[in-house]
Amino acid sequence: MRKPIFLFGELSLMSSIQYTKKIALIDCNAFYVSCERLFNPKIRKKPVVVLSNNDGCIISRSNEAKSLGIKMGEPYFKAKEIIVKNKVQVFSSNYSLYGDISRRVMRTLKRFNSDIEVYSIDEAFLDLSNFSDEEVENVGHEIRSVVLQWTGIPTSIGIAKTKTLSKVANHIAKKKKSGVTSLIGIENIDPILEKVEINDVWGVGRQLTKFFHKNGIYNARQLKNKSNTWIKKNSNVLSSRTAMELKGISCIDLETTSSKRKSCVVSRSFGKRVENFQELKEAIANYCLNASEKIRSESLVAKSITIFIRTSPFQNQYGYYSNSKTIDFPIATNNSIEVVKAAILILENIFKNGYRYQKAGVLLSNLSDVNDAKNLFSSERDEKINSLMRSIDNTNYRYGRATLSLASAGVHKKWNTKKQYFSKIDTADFYCLPSIKAH
DNA sequence: TCTGGGGTCCTAGGACCC
DNA sequence: TCTGGGGTCCTAGGACCC
């Protein structure tokens, strides 16, 4: 839950009774690259990049790769020349590895305070309000060295009074060798905020940057000092929140309890363009199996399903087509068979012949807890299907995904994602343990 | 030839109602 | 022929995040 934004009168009242919060943002440096390096010491000092699914874009870069001018999010084929010339090590992404290392990092952080918000796979906010102004920076250094020692992952840590300011602090920490920056106890942070470009502020994306530039706001200090009335009138409540947070007034709370998700998407770009209906159907069926399994594992059921398909937005010579459709299930479900059935029905509806499809996906939405969703109509048949789903899940958990599947999901999977540079490291696999040769 | 995937929240505008 | 105004709810799409 977010706190309301304080209006003028309340402001002085609130600040007089509010104790100073201290929020740390811990961010893993070049996280995916760091994970690959853990298991491959030879690439420690070398330029390394990790690619997105389908080996499409560059989504993680080591410092050495950054200084070669390789950009975040850049398509791989565009950077290939620099990569080859400089012998940059390239990896396809290995999300189960990164997820596993991430959990280890978060577990380590929890030892410092259980009030933690795991914000993303490589970031967490930690409440350090219990420490004094004087000691909090040292605590940051302590966290950093313990995480490095226990997990091998280097981090940057920013500490400040609000989440947005701790993001700013983190941004500064990234450029420092010590890797830790605290803005706690600094009377006037304007000179610091002045050096932070407006597009580097958390919550300010491309569109807002354009808007702020048009209105003469180029850095974080300028936004901070802009009147709240002006911001609310000319922008929106989110910008207003950001500005308040820059002023040191916390508007975005730490969310320490993980809430249930509201939607679940599984979508992929194809390794090869797909033109025929049968293959598209197989792909969609596979995504449905993944999505249903995922929500089953979280005890959720979906009321709605959306299917979308599209051709490449970058290659218009073949004609662009994109379409999606949503339908509701009669009764909320997480049953793979029902989900696949509904999906194919939609696909038949939106599929058009003669296009080279590049991507497709399924979205399960209007999710609710399976126990809340139990209704009067559940029958013996439902129980049987549920127990079938459970045994499929258990089998697949034990013997690997796709051990049990549906016929509609196909076997050839010509459309499957490209993963040319996969590191094949599996932390749950005995055979992936580094070996030590005995004499 | 080759351009990721998975989320959340906000808002404008349409549908509907009285 | 002339055809209100205001409220609520829902949804699609946009913007943002990593």
XYZ file of C-alpha atoms (C1' of nucleotides) in Angstrom:
475
model
C 0.000 0.000 0.000
C 1.169 3.467 -0.794
C 0.942 6.334 1.612
C -1.055 9.358 0.560
C 0.911 12.367 -0.488
C 1.097 14.981 2.220
C -0.483 18.292 1.447
C 0.917 21.628 2.550
C -0.560 21.878 6.027
C 0.196 18.350 7.027
C 3.748 18.525 5.865
C 5.262 20.329 8.806
C 3.206 18.305 11.244
C 4.245 15.015 9.729
C 7.925 15.792 9.497
C 8.052 16.766 13.127
C 6.789 13.403 14.297
C 8.397 11.301 11.618
C 11.599 9.548 12.560
C 14.226 9.270 9.881
C 13.921 6.176 7.807
C 17.010 4.656 6.346
C 16.507 2.518 3.299
C 19.264 0.635 1.554
C 19.056 -0.463 -2.039
C 21.318 -3.403 -2.754
C 21.868 -4.014 -6.443
C 23.968 -6.833 -7.873
C 26.557 -5.625 -10.354
C 26.053 -6.916 -13.908
C 24.133 -9.736 -12.263
C 23.816 -12.292 -15.064
C 27.444 -11.813 -16.055
C 28.489 -12.197 -12.410
C 26.530 -15.475 -12.202
C 28.279 -16.878 -15.260
C 31.624 -15.804 -13.830
C 30.987 -17.724 -10.618
C 31.290 -21.009 -12.473
C 33.875 -19.904 -14.982
C 36.789 -18.117 -13.337
C 38.577 -17.781 -16.677
C 36.246 -14.980 -17.705
C 36.673 -12.927 -14.523
C 38.650 -10.036 -16.012
C 37.421 -10.411 -19.569
C 34.635 -8.607 -21.404
C 31.447 -10.675 -21.080
C 27.842 -10.215 -22.215
C 24.677 -12.208 -21.597
C 21.953 -12.323 -24.237
C 18.188 -12.217 -23.846
C 15.978 -15.130 -24.833
C 16.431 -16.291 -28.378
C 19.897 -14.696 -28.296
C 18.214 -11.459 -29.311
C 19.541 -8.559 -27.265
C 22.364 -7.829 -24.875
C 20.893 -7.644 -21.382
C 23.909 -7.852 -19.109
C 27.415 -6.516 -19.626
C 30.612 -6.694 -17.628
C 32.421 -3.396 -17.066
C 34.964 -4.408 -19.686
C 32.140 -4.900 -22.212
C 30.569 -1.577 -21.229
C 33.789 0.276 -21.899
C 33.937 -1.248 -25.379
C 30.795 0.767 -26.076
C 28.346 -2.141 -26.074
C 24.942 -0.750 -25.148
C 22.313 -2.189 -22.822
C 19.437 -3.705 -24.774
C 21.279 -3.523 -28.053
C 20.446 -6.257 -30.586
C 23.182 -8.873 -30.616
C 23.678 -8.821 -34.367
C 24.366 -5.088 -34.271
C 27.078 -5.452 -31.658
C 28.560 -8.554 -33.218
C 31.396 -6.765 -34.952
C 32.721 -5.253 -31.716
C 32.140 -8.554 -29.952
C 34.137 -10.632 -32.390
C 36.910 -8.088 -32.736
C 37.429 -7.848 -28.976
C 36.855 -11.511 -28.209
C 33.933 -10.724 -25.921
C 32.585 -13.848 -24.189
C 28.929 -14.378 -25.054
C 26.316 -16.352 -23.093
C 22.701 -17.215 -23.745
C 20.661 -16.544 -20.636
C 20.301 -19.266 -18.035
C 17.426 -18.117 -15.857
C 17.284 -21.086 -13.541
C 20.902 -20.415 -12.621
C 20.288 -16.701 -12.068
C 17.150 -17.419 -10.057
C 19.029 -19.801 -7.817
C 21.918 -17.400 -7.174
C 19.406 -14.614 -6.600
C 17.730 -16.612 -3.837
C 21.100 -17.125 -2.162
C 21.829 -13.386 -2.272
C 18.408 -12.538 -0.822
C 18.779 -15.119 1.923
C 22.086 -13.546 2.860
C 20.536 -10.071 2.968
C 17.785 -11.275 5.263
C 20.371 -11.903 7.957
C 20.795 -8.149 8.302
C 17.084 -7.425 8.585
C 14.048 -9.496 7.765
C 12.310 -6.305 6.636
C 13.346 -6.732 3.040
C 11.598 -6.086 -0.230
C 12.899 -8.282 -3.004
C 12.386 -5.836 -5.809
C 13.713 -7.823 -8.733
C 15.997 -10.735 -9.476
C 19.054 -8.607 -8.688
C 17.795 -5.884 -6.339
C 16.402 -5.549 -2.853
C 15.400 -2.739 -0.513
C 16.434 -3.237 3.083
C 15.257 -1.255 6.098
C 18.274 -0.024 8.094
C 16.375 2.476 10.259
C 17.572 0.742 13.413
C 21.116 1.878 12.822
C 22.352 5.349 13.716
C 23.215 7.963 11.108
C 26.871 7.486 11.892
C 27.043 3.732 11.572
C 24.744 3.148 8.629
C 27.393 3.554 5.947
C 29.622 1.023 7.663
C 26.699 -1.369 7.780
C 26.500 -0.937 4.013
C 30.139 -1.949 3.655
C 29.560 -4.914 5.927
C 26.583 -6.098 3.842
C 28.558 -5.734 0.672
C 31.484 -7.795 1.885
C 29.342 -10.529 3.418
C 27.305 -10.937 0.223
C 30.510 -11.105 -1.781
C 32.042 -13.632 0.562
C 28.998 -15.888 0.851
C 27.719 -15.806 -2.706
C 30.551 -14.436 -4.816
C 28.318 -11.714 -6.211
C 29.577 -8.089 -6.162
C 26.979 -5.465 -5.267
C 26.458 -1.717 -5.083
C 24.625 -0.229 -2.136
C 22.847 3.114 -1.832
C 21.377 4.314 1.453
C 18.964 7.215 1.919
C 15.706 8.373 3.488
C 13.395 7.223 0.687
C 13.388 4.527 -1.946
C 13.840 7.016 -4.772
C 16.809 8.627 -3.006
C 18.353 5.240 -2.288
C 18.134 4.588 -6.024
C 20.005 7.852 -6.574
C 22.579 6.853 -3.970
C 22.946 3.477 -5.642
C 23.489 5.157 -8.993
C 26.385 7.063 -7.451
C 27.714 3.992 -5.626
C 27.957 2.108 -8.922
C 30.656 4.498 -10.076
C 32.680 4.255 -6.887
C 35.254 1.628 -6.108
C 33.953 1.199 -2.563
C 30.491 0.458 -3.987
C 28.622 2.119 -1.095
C 27.031 5.574 -0.896
C 24.948 6.972 1.935
C 23.001 10.214 1.708
C 21.984 9.975 5.354
C 22.944 12.971 7.455
C 23.741 15.248 4.528
C 21.997 18.581 5.128
C 21.779 19.816 1.578
C 21.729 17.191 -1.136
C 20.993 19.657 -3.953
C 24.581 19.645 -5.274
C 24.379 15.848 -5.472
C 20.969 15.786 -7.153
C 22.136 18.382 -9.632
C 24.539 15.855 -11.111
C 21.820 13.243 -11.608
C 20.196 13.515 -15.004
C 16.426 13.479 -14.962
C 16.212 10.297 -17.047
C 18.302 8.481 -14.431
C 15.699 9.121 -11.757
C 13.637 6.082 -10.750
C 10.179 6.367 -12.290
C 11.222 8.716 -15.078
C 11.179 6.924 -18.401
C 11.383 8.051 -21.997
C 8.083 9.890 -22.210
C 8.468 11.723 -18.911
C 12.033 12.720 -19.823
C 10.697 14.322 -22.977
C 8.018 16.121 -21.004
C 10.424 17.342 -18.317
C 12.957 18.544 -20.866
C 10.245 20.532 -22.594
C 9.605 22.209 -19.269
C 13.218 22.971 -18.468
C 13.778 20.152 -15.997
C 17.028 18.398 -16.775
C 18.231 17.031 -13.457
C 16.946 15.601 -10.182
C 17.475 18.856 -8.270
C 15.212 20.760 -10.650
C 12.427 18.208 -10.235
C 12.835 18.170 -6.477
C 12.461 21.939 -6.251
C 9.505 22.197 -8.609
C 6.218 23.037 -6.894
C 3.998 20.087 -6.178
C 0.921 21.895 -7.500
C 2.606 22.448 -10.836
C 3.643 18.802 -11.101
C 0.209 17.471 -10.208
C -1.493 19.839 -12.598
C 0.822 19.248 -15.539
C 1.875 15.650 -14.999
C 0.430 12.975 -12.732
C 0.501 11.582 -9.231
C 3.457 9.366 -10.010
C 5.679 12.323 -10.888
C 4.456 14.066 -7.796
C 5.400 11.077 -5.688
C 8.848 10.990 -7.263
C 9.414 14.674 -6.508
C 8.313 14.249 -2.884
C 10.635 11.299 -2.487
C 13.512 13.384 -3.821
C 12.653 15.913 -1.111
C 13.179 13.152 1.426
C 9.508 12.542 2.179
C 8.708 8.875 1.893
C 5.673 8.153 -0.304
C 6.536 4.665 -1.477
C 6.553 2.120 1.307
C 8.752 -0.897 1.645
C 6.676 -3.901 0.610
C 8.013 -6.594 2.823
C 5.234 -9.118 2.413
C 5.057 -10.705 -0.989
C 1.562 -10.471 -2.375
C 0.041 -12.878 -4.836
C 0.502 -11.997 -8.450
C -2.359 -10.682 -10.555
C -1.402 -12.063 -13.914
C 0.925 -14.580 -15.483
C 2.449 -14.244 -18.926
C 4.358 -16.795 -20.935
C 5.549 -15.559 -24.285
C 8.503 -16.231 -26.535
C 10.013 -15.140 -29.780
C 10.488 -18.045 -32.129
C 13.928 -19.309 -33.103
C 12.626 -19.377 -36.673
C 9.673 -17.550 -38.169
C 6.498 -19.609 -37.993
C 4.012 -19.583 -40.850
C 1.771 -22.572 -40.430
C -1.111 -22.910 -38.053
C -0.088 -26.295 -36.704
C 3.279 -25.068 -35.457
C 1.803 -21.940 -33.969
C -0.737 -24.105 -32.191
C 2.012 -26.274 -30.732
C 3.903 -23.254 -29.483
C 0.823 -21.773 -27.855
C -0.031 -25.122 -26.268
C 3.435 -25.245 -24.744
C 3.145 -21.740 -23.342
C -0.217 -22.674 -21.873
C 1.288 -25.694 -20.131
C 4.000 -23.512 -18.627
C 1.586 -20.822 -17.516
C -0.909 -23.278 -15.994
C 1.849 -25.099 -14.170
C 3.160 -21.817 -12.827
C -0.184 -20.684 -11.419
C -0.907 -24.155 -10.049
C 2.360 -24.005 -8.136
C 1.142 -20.765 -6.536
C -2.344 -22.115 -5.814
C -4.012 -19.698 -8.175
C -6.767 -20.008 -10.743
C -7.392 -17.780 -13.735
C -10.685 -16.330 -14.823
C -9.460 -14.940 -18.145
C -7.076 -15.937 -20.873
C -5.535 -13.797 -23.613
C -3.667 -15.110 -26.629
C -1.557 -12.850 -28.782
C 0.420 -13.412 -31.955
C 2.474 -11.046 -34.035
C 4.950 -10.752 -36.863
C 8.216 -8.860 -36.416
C 7.708 -5.128 -35.910
C 11.191 -4.575 -37.374
C 10.715 -6.246 -40.735
C 7.831 -4.744 -42.550
C 8.623 -6.068 -45.985
C 6.474 -9.121 -45.262
C 3.597 -7.110 -43.848
C 2.895 -6.529 -40.174
C 0.134 -8.305 -38.343
C -0.586 -8.328 -34.644
C -3.697 -9.479 -32.895
C -4.929 -10.668 -29.551
C -8.129 -11.781 -27.963
C -9.307 -12.414 -24.439
C -12.023 -14.735 -23.233
C -13.334 -15.701 -19.821
C -13.515 -19.231 -18.531
C -16.955 -20.276 -17.314
C -15.287 -21.166 -14.022
C -11.844 -19.976 -12.975
C -9.306 -22.687 -13.666
C -5.662 -23.745 -13.624
C -6.252 -26.942 -15.514
C -3.830 -27.304 -18.434
C -6.324 -29.113 -20.615
C -8.962 -26.427 -20.284
C -6.414 -23.670 -20.759
C -5.024 -25.223 -23.934
C -8.526 -25.801 -25.279
C -9.508 -22.178 -24.767
C -6.219 -20.975 -26.230
C -6.631 -22.931 -29.443
C -10.164 -21.644 -29.793
C -8.844 -18.089 -29.635
C -5.968 -18.855 -31.959
C -8.330 -20.187 -34.623
C -10.086 -16.867 -34.307
C -7.124 -14.540 -34.715
C -4.797 -16.564 -36.938
C -4.371 -15.216 -40.458
C -2.653 -17.129 -43.195
C 0.280 -15.736 -45.129
C 2.259 -14.061 -42.344
C 5.649 -14.885 -40.874
C 4.920 -14.949 -37.163
C 7.770 -13.967 -34.870
C 6.227 -14.123 -31.424
C 3.234 -15.450 -29.551
C 2.112 -15.589 -25.983
C -0.502 -16.416 -23.420
C -1.673 -14.242 -20.542
C -3.645 -15.704 -17.658
C -5.347 -12.916 -15.743
C -7.971 -12.194 -13.108
C -6.077 -14.596 -10.879
C -7.442 -15.559 -7.520
C -6.614 -17.981 -4.760
C -7.753 -21.489 -5.576
C -9.401 -21.851 -2.157
C -11.348 -18.622 -2.475
C -12.465 -19.703 -5.900
C -13.902 -23.049 -4.862
C -17.518 -23.023 -5.800
C -20.682 -25.025 -5.492
C -20.246 -26.642 -8.839
C -16.952 -28.363 -8.250
C -17.532 -32.007 -8.864
C -15.891 -35.356 -8.604
C -14.666 -34.871 -12.149
C -12.844 -31.700 -11.097
C -11.183 -33.605 -8.297
C -9.974 -36.234 -10.742
C -8.569 -33.622 -13.106
C -6.885 -31.791 -10.251
C -5.210 -34.936 -9.073
C -4.113 -35.663 -12.643
C -2.561 -32.190 -12.807
C -0.814 -32.795 -9.507
C 0.748 -36.008 -10.720
C 1.860 -34.373 -13.953
C 3.493 -31.586 -11.951
C 5.200 -34.012 -9.609
C 6.514 -36.155 -12.446
C 7.803 -33.149 -14.331
C 9.379 -31.750 -11.201
C 11.228 -34.968 -10.636
C 12.201 -35.984 -14.144
C 12.420 -32.616 -15.837
C 9.886 -30.487 -17.575
C 8.166 -31.946 -20.603
C 8.418 -35.490 -19.297
C 4.622 -35.491 -19.332
C 2.885 -33.207 -21.769
C -0.144 -32.993 -24.020
C -0.228 -34.296 -27.561
C -1.170 -30.832 -28.789
C 2.148 -29.516 -27.508
C 3.988 -31.395 -30.249
C 7.378 -33.019 -30.201
C 9.496 -31.407 -32.906
C 9.356 -27.826 -31.674
C 11.026 -26.309 -34.688
C 9.958 -22.912 -33.405
C 11.862 -23.313 -30.161
C 13.985 -20.496 -28.787
C 17.563 -20.146 -29.953
C 20.200 -20.710 -27.264
C 23.458 -20.960 -29.063
C 25.698 -19.890 -26.201
C 24.100 -21.662 -23.271
C 26.470 -22.302 -20.358
C 24.596 -25.469 -19.271
C 25.312 -24.748 -15.639
C 22.657 -26.231 -13.395
C 23.108 -25.702 -9.683
C 20.687 -28.539 -8.984
C 22.661 -30.941 -11.135
C 25.352 -32.994 -9.474
C 27.359 -33.250 -12.685
C 27.687 -29.482 -12.913
C 29.711 -29.287 -9.723
C 33.208 -28.019 -10.427
C 35.565 -30.955 -10.240
C 38.808 -31.029 -8.278
C 41.330 -33.462 -9.603
C 43.134 -35.619 -7.067
C 46.714 -36.671 -7.647
C 19.313 -13.546 -41.355
C 19.350 -11.927 -36.679
C 15.736 -6.834 -32.274
C 13.650 -10.397 -24.733
C 10.262 -11.444 -21.199
C 7.414 -10.629 -17.196
C 5.309 -7.691 -14.256
C 2.428 -3.357 -12.047
C -0.155 0.770 -11.977
C -2.643 4.725 -13.973
C -5.857 6.972 -16.970
C -8.865 8.261 -20.724
C -12.809 7.106 -22.667
C -16.727 4.084 -23.577
C -20.860 1.779 -21.753
C -24.377 2.067 -18.901
C -27.584 3.925 -15.565
C -30.826 7.235 -13.607
C -37.050 19.861 -35.197
C -35.222 20.514 -30.832
C -32.236 15.634 -27.653
C -29.078 16.739 -20.354
C -25.951 15.891 -17.015
C -23.676 13.392 -13.852
C -22.173 9.334 -11.764
C -19.896 4.602 -11.734
C -17.666 0.802 -13.582
C -14.817 -1.506 -16.811
C -11.220 -2.019 -20.147
C -7.540 -1.260 -23.400
C -3.550 0.827 -23.901
C 0.294 3.427 -22.261
C 4.145 4.123 -19.255
C 7.146 2.437 -16.242
C 10.190 -1.032 -13.879
C 13.940 -4.783 -14.047
